[in-house]
JSON list of C-alpha atoms in Angstrom, two decimals:
[
{"chain": "A", "resi": 1, "resn": "MET", "atom": "CA", "xyz": [85.55, 19.05, -79.26]},
{"chain": "A", "resi": 2, "resn": "ASP", "atom": "CA", "xyz": [82.84, 21.70, -79.44]},
{"chain": "A", "resi": 3, "resn": "LEU", "atom": "CA", "xyz": [81.34, 23.51, -82.42]},
{"chain": "A", "resi": 4, "resn": "GLY", "atom": "CA", "xyz": [83.47, 26.63, -81.87]},
{"chain": "A", "resi": 5, "resn": "ALA", "atom": "CA", "xyz": [86.74, 24.70, -81.85]},
{"chain": "A", "resi": 6, "resn": "LEU", "atom": "CA", "xyz": [85.76, 22.72, -84.94]},
{"chain": "A", "resi": 7, "resn": "THR", "atom": "CA", "xyz": [84.75, 25.89, -86.77]},
{"chain": "A", "resi": 8, "resn": "PHE", "atom": "CA", "xyz": [88.12, 27.43, -85.90]},
{"chain": "A", "resi": 9, "resn": "TYR", "atom": "CA", "xyz": [90.10, 24.45, -87.22]},
{"chain": "A", "resi": 10, "resn": "PHE", "atom": "CA", "xyz": [87.95, 24.06, -90.32]},
{"chain": "A", "resi": 11, "resn": "THR", "atom": "CA", "xyz": [88.27, 27.77, -91.15]},
{"chain": "A", "resi": 12, "resn": "LYS", "atom": "CA", "xyz": [92.00, 27.95, -90.44]},
{"chain": "A", "resi": 13, "resn": "TYR", "atom": "CA", "xyz": [93.14, 24.66, -91.99]},
{"chain": "A", "resi": 14, "resn": "GLY", "atom": "CA", "xyz": [90.35, 23.87, -94.49]},
{"chain": "A", "resi": 15, "resn": "ALA", "atom": "CA", "xyz": [90.55, 20.52, -96.27]},
{"chain": "A", "resi": 16, "resn": "ILE", "atom": "CA", "xyz": [93.38, 19.24, -94.06]},
{"chain": "A", "resi": 17, "resn": "ALA", "atom": "CA", "xyz": [91.30, 19.84, -90.94]},
{"chain": "A", "resi": 18, "resn": "ILE", "atom": "CA", "xyz": [88.29, 18.14, -92.50]},
{"chain": "A", "resi": 19, "resn": "PHE", "atom": "CA", "xyz": [90.40, 15.09, -93.37]},
{"chain": "A", "resi": 20, "resn": "VAL", "atom": "CA", "xyz": [92.14, 14.78, -89.98]},
{"chain": "A", "resi": 21, "resn": "ILE", "atom": "CA", "xyz": [89.00, 15.35, -87.89]},
{"chain": "A", "resi": 22, "resn": "VAL", "atom": "CA", "xyz": [86.87, 12.97, -89.99]},
{"chain": "A", "resi": 23, "resn": "LEU", "atom": "CA", "xyz": [89.68, 10.38, -89.81]},
{"chain": "A", "resi": 24, "resn": "LEU", "atom": "CA", "xyz": [89.72, 10.63, -86.01]},
{"chain": "A", "resi": 25, "resn": "GLU", "atom": "CA", "xyz": [85.93, 10.39, -85.89]},
{"chain": "A", "resi": 26, "resn": "TYR", "atom": "CA", "xyz": [85.95, 7.21, -88.01]},
{"chain": "A", "resi": 27, "resn": "MET", "atom": "CA", "xyz": [88.61, 5.76, -85.71]},
{"chain": "A", "resi": 28, "resn": "ASN", "atom": "CA", "xyz": [85.93, 6.04, -83.02]},
{"chain": "A", "resi": 29, "resn": "LEU", "atom": "CA", "xyz": [87.87, 8.50, -80.90]},
{"chain": "A", "resi": 30, "resn": "PRO", "atom": "CA", "xyz": [85.77, 10.40, -78.39]},
{"chain": "A", "resi": 31, "resn": "GLY", "atom": "CA", "xyz": [85.16, 14.09, -78.91]},
{"chain": "A", "resi": 32, "resn": "PHE", "atom": "CA", "xyz": [84.65, 14.00, -82.67]},
{"chain": "A", "resi": 33, "resn": "PRO", "atom": "CA", "xyz": [80.89, 13.69, -83.27]},
{"chain": "A", "resi": 34, "resn": "ALA", "atom": "CA", "xyz": [79.79, 13.14, -86.86]},
{"chain": "A", "resi": 35, "resn": "GLY", "atom": "CA", "xyz": [76.63, 15.18, -86.21]},
{"chain": "A", "resi": 36, "resn": "ILE", "atom": "CA", "xyz": [78.81, 18.28, -86.00]},
{"chain": "A", "resi": 37, "resn": "ILE", "atom": "CA", "xyz": [81.73, 17.42, -88.28]},
{"chain": "A", "resi": 38, "resn": "MET", "atom": "CA", "xyz": [79.83, 16.43, -91.39]},
{"chain": "A", "resi": 39, "resn": "PRO", "atom": "CA", "xyz": [77.27, 19.29, -91.43]},
{"chain": "A", "resi": 40, "resn": "LEU", "atom": "CA", "xyz": [80.03, 21.79, -90.71]},
{"chain": "A", "resi": 41, "resn": "SER", "atom": "CA", "xyz": [81.91, 20.47, -93.76]},
{"chain": "A", "resi": 42, "resn": "GLY", "atom": "CA", "xyz": [78.73, 20.98, -95.81]},
{"chain": "A", "resi": 43, "resn": "ILE", "atom": "CA", "xyz": [78.36, 24.53, -94.49]},
{"chain": "A", "resi": 44, "resn": "MET", "atom": "CA", "xyz": [81.95, 25.28, -95.57]},
{"chain": "A", "resi": 45, "resn": "ALA", "atom": "CA", "xyz": [81.10, 24.00, -99.04]},
{"chain": "A", "resi": 46, "resn": "ALA", "atom": "CA", "xyz": [77.92, 26.10, -99.20]},
{"chain": "A", "resi": 47, "resn": "LYS", "atom": "CA", "xyz": [79.92, 29.21, -98.28]},
{"chain": "A", "resi": 48, "resn": "GLY", "atom": "CA", "xyz": [82.32, 28.51, -101.14]},
{"chain": "A", "resi": 49, "resn": "ASN", "atom": "CA", "xyz": [85.35, 27.67, -98.99]},
{"chain": "A", "resi": 50, "resn": "ILE", "atom": "CA", "xyz": [85.61, 24.27, -100.69]},
{"chain": "A", "resi": 51, "resn": "SER", "atom": "CA", "xyz": [83.49, 22.47, -103.27]},
{"chain": "A", "resi": 52, "resn": "PHE", "atom": "CA", "xyz": [80.85, 19.98, -102.20]},
{"chain": "A", "resi": 53, "resn": "PHE", "atom": "CA", "xyz": [82.49, 17.38, -104.45]},
{"chain": "A", "resi": 54, "resn": "TRP", "atom": "CA", "xyz": [85.85, 17.75, -102.69]},
{"chain": "A", "resi": 55, "resn": "VAL", "atom": "CA", "xyz": [84.24, 17.62, -99.25]},
{"chain": "A", "resi": 56, "resn": "MET", "atom": "CA", "xyz": [82.68, 14.31, -100.25]},
{"chain": "A", "resi": 57, "resn": "VAL", "atom": "CA", "xyz": [85.98, 12.97, -101.62]},
{"chain": "A", "resi": 58, "resn": "ILE", "atom": "CA", "xyz": [87.89, 14.06, -98.50]},
{"chain": "A", "resi": 59, "resn": "THR", "atom": "CA", "xyz": [85.32, 12.71, -96.03]},
{"chain": "A", "resi": 60, "resn": "LEU", "atom": "CA", "xyz": [85.05, 9.41, -97.92]},
{"chain": "A", "resi": 61, "resn": "ALA", "atom": "CA", "xyz": [88.85, 9.00, -98.01]},
{"chain": "A", "resi": 62, "resn": "ALA", "atom": "CA", "xyz": [89.22, 9.90, -94.33]},
{"chain": "A", "resi": 63, "resn": "GLY", "atom": "CA", "xyz": [86.31, 7.65, -93.32]},
{"chain": "A", "resi": 64, "resn": "LEU", "atom": "CA", "xyz": [87.68, 4.75, -95.29]},
{"chain": "A", "resi": 65, "resn": "LEU", "atom": "CA", "xyz": [91.21, 5.19, -93.90]},
{"chain": "A", "resi": 66, "resn": "GLY", "atom": "CA", "xyz": [89.88, 5.35, -90.32]},
{"chain": "A", "resi": 67, "resn": "SER", "atom": "CA", "xyz": [87.76, 2.26, -90.96]},
{"chain": "A", "resi": 68, "resn": "LEU", "atom": "CA", "xyz": [90.73, 0.39, -92.44]},
{"chain": "A", "resi": 69, "resn": "ILE", "atom": "CA", "xyz": [92.84, 1.20, -89.38]},
{"chain": "A", "resi": 70, "resn": "LEU", "atom": "CA", "xyz": [90.17, -0.32, -87.11]},
{"chain": "A", "resi": 71, "resn": "TYR", "atom": "CA", "xyz": [89.77, -3.28, -89.50]},
{"chain": "A", "resi": 72, "resn": "ALA", "atom": "CA", "xyz": [93.55, -3.88, -89.32]},
{"chain": "A", "resi": 73, "resn": "LEU", "atom": "CA", "xyz": [93.49, -3.67, -85.52]},
{"chain": "A", "resi": 74, "resn": "GLY", "atom": "CA", "xyz": [90.69, -6.22, -85.44]},
{"chain": "A", "resi": 75, "resn": "ARG", "atom": "CA", "xyz": [92.46, -8.48, -87.91]},
{"chain": "A", "resi": 76, "resn": "LYS", "atom": "CA", "xyz": [95.88, -8.34, -86.23]},
{"chain": "A", "resi": 77, "resn": "GLY", "atom": "CA", "xyz": [95.01, -8.28, -82.55]},
{"chain": "A", "resi": 78, "resn": "GLY", "atom": "CA", "xyz": [91.27, -8.59, -82.19]},
{"chain": "A", "resi": 79, "resn": "GLU", "atom": "CA", "xyz": [91.16, -12.26, -81.26]},
{"chain": "A", "resi": 80, "resn": "VAL", "atom": "CA", "xyz": [93.87, -11.86, -78.61]},
{"chain": "A", "resi": 81, "resn": "PHE", "atom": "CA", "xyz": [92.08, -8.84, -77.16]},
{"chain": "A", "resi": 82, "resn": "LEU", "atom": "CA", "xyz": [88.68, -10.57, -77.21]},
{"chain": "A", "resi": 83, "resn": "ASN", "atom": "CA", "xyz": [90.06, -13.69, -75.52]},
{"chain": "A", "resi": 84, "resn": "ALA", "atom": "CA", "xyz": [91.59, -11.58, -72.75]},
{"chain": "A", "resi": 85, "resn": "TYR", "atom": "CA", "xyz": [88.41, -9.51, -72.46]},
{"chain": "A", "resi": 86, "resn": "THR", "atom": "CA", "xyz": [86.09, -12.51, -72.24]},
{"chain": "A", "resi": 87, "resn": "ARG", "atom": "CA", "xyz": [88.34, -14.15, -69.63]},
{"chain": "A", "resi": 88, "resn": "LYS", "atom": "CA", "xyz": [87.94, -11.02, -67.52]},
{"chain": "A", "resi": 89, "resn": "PHE", "atom": "CA", "xyz": [84.23, -10.56, -68.37]},
{"chain": "A", "resi": 90, "resn": "PRO", "atom": "CA", "xyz": [82.91, -14.06, -69.17]},
{"chain": "A", "resi": 91, "resn": "LYS", "atom": "CA", "xyz": [79.27, -12.92, -69.27]},
{"chain": "A", "resi": 92, "resn": "GLN", "atom": "CA", "xyz": [80.09, -10.85, -72.37]},
{"chain": "A", "resi": 93, "resn": "LYS", "atom": "CA", "xyz": [81.36, -13.82, -74.38]},
{"chain": "A", "resi": 94, "resn": "GLU", "atom": "CA", "xyz": [77.93, -14.87, -75.66]},
{"chain": "A", "resi": 95, "resn": "THR", "atom": "CA", "xyz": [77.09, -11.36, -76.88]},
{"chain": "A", "resi": 96, "resn": "ILE", "atom": "CA", "xyz": [80.47, -10.95, -78.57]},
{"chain": "A", "resi": 97, "resn": "ASP", "atom": "CA", "xyz": [80.18, -14.36, -80.23]},
{"chain": "A", "resi": 98, "resn": "LYS", "atom": "CA", "xyz": [76.69, -13.46, -81.52]},
{"chain": "A", "resi": 99, "resn": "ASN", "atom": "CA", "xyz": [77.99, -10.21, -83.02]},
{"chain": "A", "resi": 100, "resn": "LEU", "atom": "CA", "xyz": [80.95, -11.93, -84.67]},
{"chain": "A", "resi": 101, "resn": "ASP", "atom": "CA", "xyz": [78.66, -14.63, -86.04]},
{"chain": "A", "resi": 102, "resn": "TRP", "atom": "CA", "xyz": [76.30, -11.94, -87.39]},
{"chain": "A", "resi": 103, "resn": "ILE", "atom": "CA", "xyz": [79.20, -10.33, -89.30]},
{"chain": "A", "resi": 104, "resn": "ARG", "atom": "CA", "xyz": [80.25, -13.75, -90.64]},
{"chain": "A", "resi": 105, "resn": "ARG", "atom": "CA", "xyz": [76.72, -14.50, -91.85]},
{"chain": "A", "resi": 106, "resn": "LYS", "atom": "CA", "xyz": [75.84, -11.06, -93.22]},
{"chain": "A", "resi": 107, "resn": "GLY", "atom": "CA", "xyz": [79.29, -10.25, -94.64]},
{"chain": "A", "resi": 108, "resn": "CYS", "atom": "CA", "xyz": [79.29, -7.24, -96.95]},
{"chain": "A", "resi": 109, "resn": "MET", "atom": "CA", "xyz": [75.67, -6.42, -96.29]},
{"chain": "A", "resi": 110, "resn": "GLY", "atom": "CA", "xyz": [76.33, -6.46, -92.53]},
{"chain": "A", "resi": 111, "resn": "VAL", "atom": "CA", "xyz": [79.22, -4.01, -92.88]},
{"chain": "A", "resi": 112, "resn": "PHE", "atom": "CA", "xyz": [77.25, -1.80, -95.28]},
{"chain": "A", "resi": 113, "resn": "LEU", "atom": "CA", "xyz": [74.23, -1.66, -92.95]},
{"chain": "A", "resi": 114, "resn": "GLY", "atom": "CA", "xyz": [76.47, -1.22, -89.93]},
{"chain": "A", "resi": 115, "resn": "LYS", "atom": "CA", "xyz": [78.02, 1.86, -91.55]},
{"chain": "A", "resi": 116, "resn": "LEU", "atom": "CA", "xyz": [74.55, 3.43, -91.68]},
{"chain": "A", "resi": 117, "resn": "LEU", "atom": "CA", "xyz": [73.78, 2.99, -87.96]},
{"chain": "A", "resi": 118, "resn": "PRO", "atom": "CA", "xyz": [74.91, 5.45, -85.30]},
{"chain": "A", "resi": 119, "resn": "MET", "atom": "CA", "xyz": [77.33, 3.99, -82.73]},
{"chain": "A", "resi": 120, "resn": "ILE", "atom": "CA", "xyz": [77.72, 0.80, -84.78]},
{"chain": "A", "resi": 121, "resn": "ARG", "atom": "CA", "xyz": [79.09, 2.45, -87.91]},
{"chain": "A", "resi": 122, "resn": "THR", "atom": "CA", "xyz": [82.57, 3.07, -86.54]},
{"chain": "A", "resi": 123, "resn": "ILE", "atom": "CA", "xyz": [83.03, -0.10, -84.50]},
{"chain": "A", "resi": 124, "resn": "VAL", "atom": "CA", "xyz": [81.72, -2.56, -87.13]},
{"chain": "A", "resi": 125, "resn": "SER", "atom": "CA", "xyz": [85.20, -2.43, -88.67]},
{"chain": "A", "resi": 126, "resn": "ILE", "atom": "CA", "xyz": [86.78, -4.24, -85.72]},
{"chain": "A", "resi": 127, "resn": "PRO", "atom": "CA", "xyz": [84.65, -7.41, -85.86]},
{"chain": "A", "resi": 128, "resn": "ALA", "atom": "CA", "xyz": [84.98, -7.41, -89.66]},
{"chain": "A", "resi": 129, "resn": "GLY", "atom": "CA", "xyz": [88.74, -7.58, -89.11]},
{"chain": "A", "resi": 130, "resn": "VAL", "atom": "CA", "xyz": [88.45, -10.20, -86.38]},
{"chain": "A", "resi": 131, "resn": "VAL", "atom": "CA", "xyz": [86.49, -12.55, -88.66]},
{"chain": "A", "resi": 132, "resn": "LYS", "atom": "CA", "xyz": [89.05, -11.79, -91.42]},
{"chain": "A", "resi": 133, "resn": "MET", "atom": "CA", "xyz": [86.48, -10.57, -93.91]},
{"chain": "A", "resi": 134, "resn": "ASP", "atom": "CA", "xyz": [87.88, -10.33, -97.44]},
{"chain": "A", "resi": 135, "resn": "LEU", "atom": "CA", "xyz": [89.61, -6.95, -97.65]},
{"chain": "A", "resi": 136, "resn": "GLY", "atom": "CA", "xyz": [88.25, -6.05, -101.11]},
{"chain": "A", "resi": 137, "resn": "LYS", "atom": "CA", "xyz": [84.67, -6.80, -100.08]},
{"chain": "A", "resi": 138, "resn": "TYR", "atom": "CA", "xyz": [85.19, -4.93, -96.83]},
{"chain": "A", "resi": 139, "resn": "VAL", "atom": "CA", "xyz": [86.49, -1.83, -98.64]},
{"chain": "A", "resi": 140, "resn": "VAL", "atom": "CA", "xyz": [83.61, -1.77, -101.15]},
{"chain": "A", "resi": 141, "resn": "SER", "atom": "CA", "xyz": [80.86, -2.32, -98.56]},
{"chain": "A", "resi": 142, "resn": "SER", "atom": "CA", "xyz": [82.44, 0.21, -96.17]},
{"chain": "A", "resi": 143, "resn": "ALA", "atom": "CA", "xyz": [82.92, 2.82, -98.89]},
{"chain": "A", "resi": 144, "resn": "CYS", "atom": "CA", "xyz": [79.27, 2.52, -99.96]},
{"chain": "A", "resi": 145, "resn": "GLY", "atom": "CA", "xyz": [78.00, 2.92, -96.40]},
{"chain": "A", "resi": 146, "resn": "ILE", "atom": "CA", "xyz": [80.41, 5.75, -95.62]},
{"chain": "A", "resi": 147, "resn": "LEU", "atom": "CA", "xyz": [79.45, 7.58, -98.81]},
{"chain": "A", "resi": 148, "resn": "ILE", "atom": "CA", "xyz": [75.73, 7.45, -97.98]},
{"chain": "A", "resi": 149, "resn": "TRP", "atom": "CA", "xyz": [76.23, 8.46, -94.32]},
{"chain": "A", "resi": 150, "resn": "ASN", "atom": "CA", "xyz": [78.53, 11.35, -95.21]},
{"chain": "A", "resi": 151, "resn": "PHE", "atom": "CA", "xyz": [76.33, 12.50, -98.09]},
{"chain": "A", "resi": 152, "resn": "VAL", "atom": "CA", "xyz": [73.30, 12.77, -95.81]},
{"chain": "A", "resi": 153, "resn": "PHE", "atom": "CA", "xyz": [75.09, 14.80, -93.13]},
{"chain": "A", "resi": 154, "resn": "VAL", "atom": "CA", "xyz": [77.33, 16.89, -95.39]},
{"chain": "A", "resi": 155, "resn": "GLY", "atom": "CA", "xyz": [74.32, 17.50, -97.63]},
{"chain": "A", "resi": 156, "resn": "ALA", "atom": "CA", "xyz": [72.25, 18.61, -94.65]},
{"chain": "A", "resi": 157, "resn": "GLY", "atom": "CA", "xyz": [74.87, 21.21, -93.76]},
{"chain": "A", "resi": 158, "resn": "TYR", "atom": "CA", "xyz": [75.15, 22.29, -97.38]},
{"chain": "A", "resi": 159, "resn": "LEU", "atom": "CA", "xyz": [71.40, 22.72, -97.85]},
{"chain": "A", "resi": 160, "resn": "MET", "atom": "CA", "xyz": [70.34, 23.99, -94.42]},
{"chain": "A", "resi": 161, "resn": "GLY", "atom": "CA", "xyz": [73.41, 25.90, -93.28]},
{"chain": "A", "resi": 162, "resn": "ASP", "atom": "CA", "xyz": [73.69, 26.73, -89.58]},
{"chain": "A", "resi": 163, "resn": "LYS", "atom": "CA", "xyz": [70.03, 25.73, -89.06]},
{"chain": "A", "resi": 164, "resn": "VAL", "atom": "CA", "xyz": [71.08, 22.07, -89.28]},
{"chain": "A", "resi": 165, "resn": "PHE", "atom": "CA", "xyz": [72.62, 22.35, -85.79]},
{"chain": "A", "resi": 166, "resn": "GLN", "atom": "CA", "xyz": [69.31, 23.60, -84.37]},
{"chain": "A", "resi": 167, "resn": "ILE", "atom": "CA", "xyz": [67.51, 20.67, -86.01]},
{"chain": "A", "resi": 168, "resn": "LEU", "atom": "CA", "xyz": [70.08, 18.21, -84.62]},
{"chain": "A", "resi": 169, "resn": "GLY", "atom": "CA", "xyz": [69.80, 19.87, -81.20]},
{"chain": "A", "resi": 170, "resn": "ILE", "atom": "CA", "xyz": [73.45, 20.90, -81.10]},
{"chain": "A", "resi": 171, "resn": "ALA", "atom": "CA", "xyz": [73.27, 24.69, -81.05]}
]
């Protein structure tokens, strides 16, 4: 989804569009880049279309819901999927086992840090579910990481306006 399409949906549907698009982005679906979504939400807040506070609430709720969906997928079917995957691609088993072990050892801190790293932040939810991380701890560590990530990008859009896209190399 490009900047023009996102701007259209955000302008037409407001908070609902922000929620749905951020939810899809946190579910790791292609075409919904956080580098566009979050700053655009901040720009909407700066223009007075919605308050910064509500943008943060909406993006946190959507991010947490998307993360919980991936966590549930990992918890319910992750082991079955990984067993089938590693049978088909046995060379990947060692890498997958290392990543699962890292989540087991690091726990909350691993999820929190994972939520702050591009490309890892959305998929860290799946291994957390696979290792059956305590749900309460998962929610708290995810929410903290999501809040920081979203605050940085929404805040950038709020403070810099359209210039943020030039800085990020998007427009």
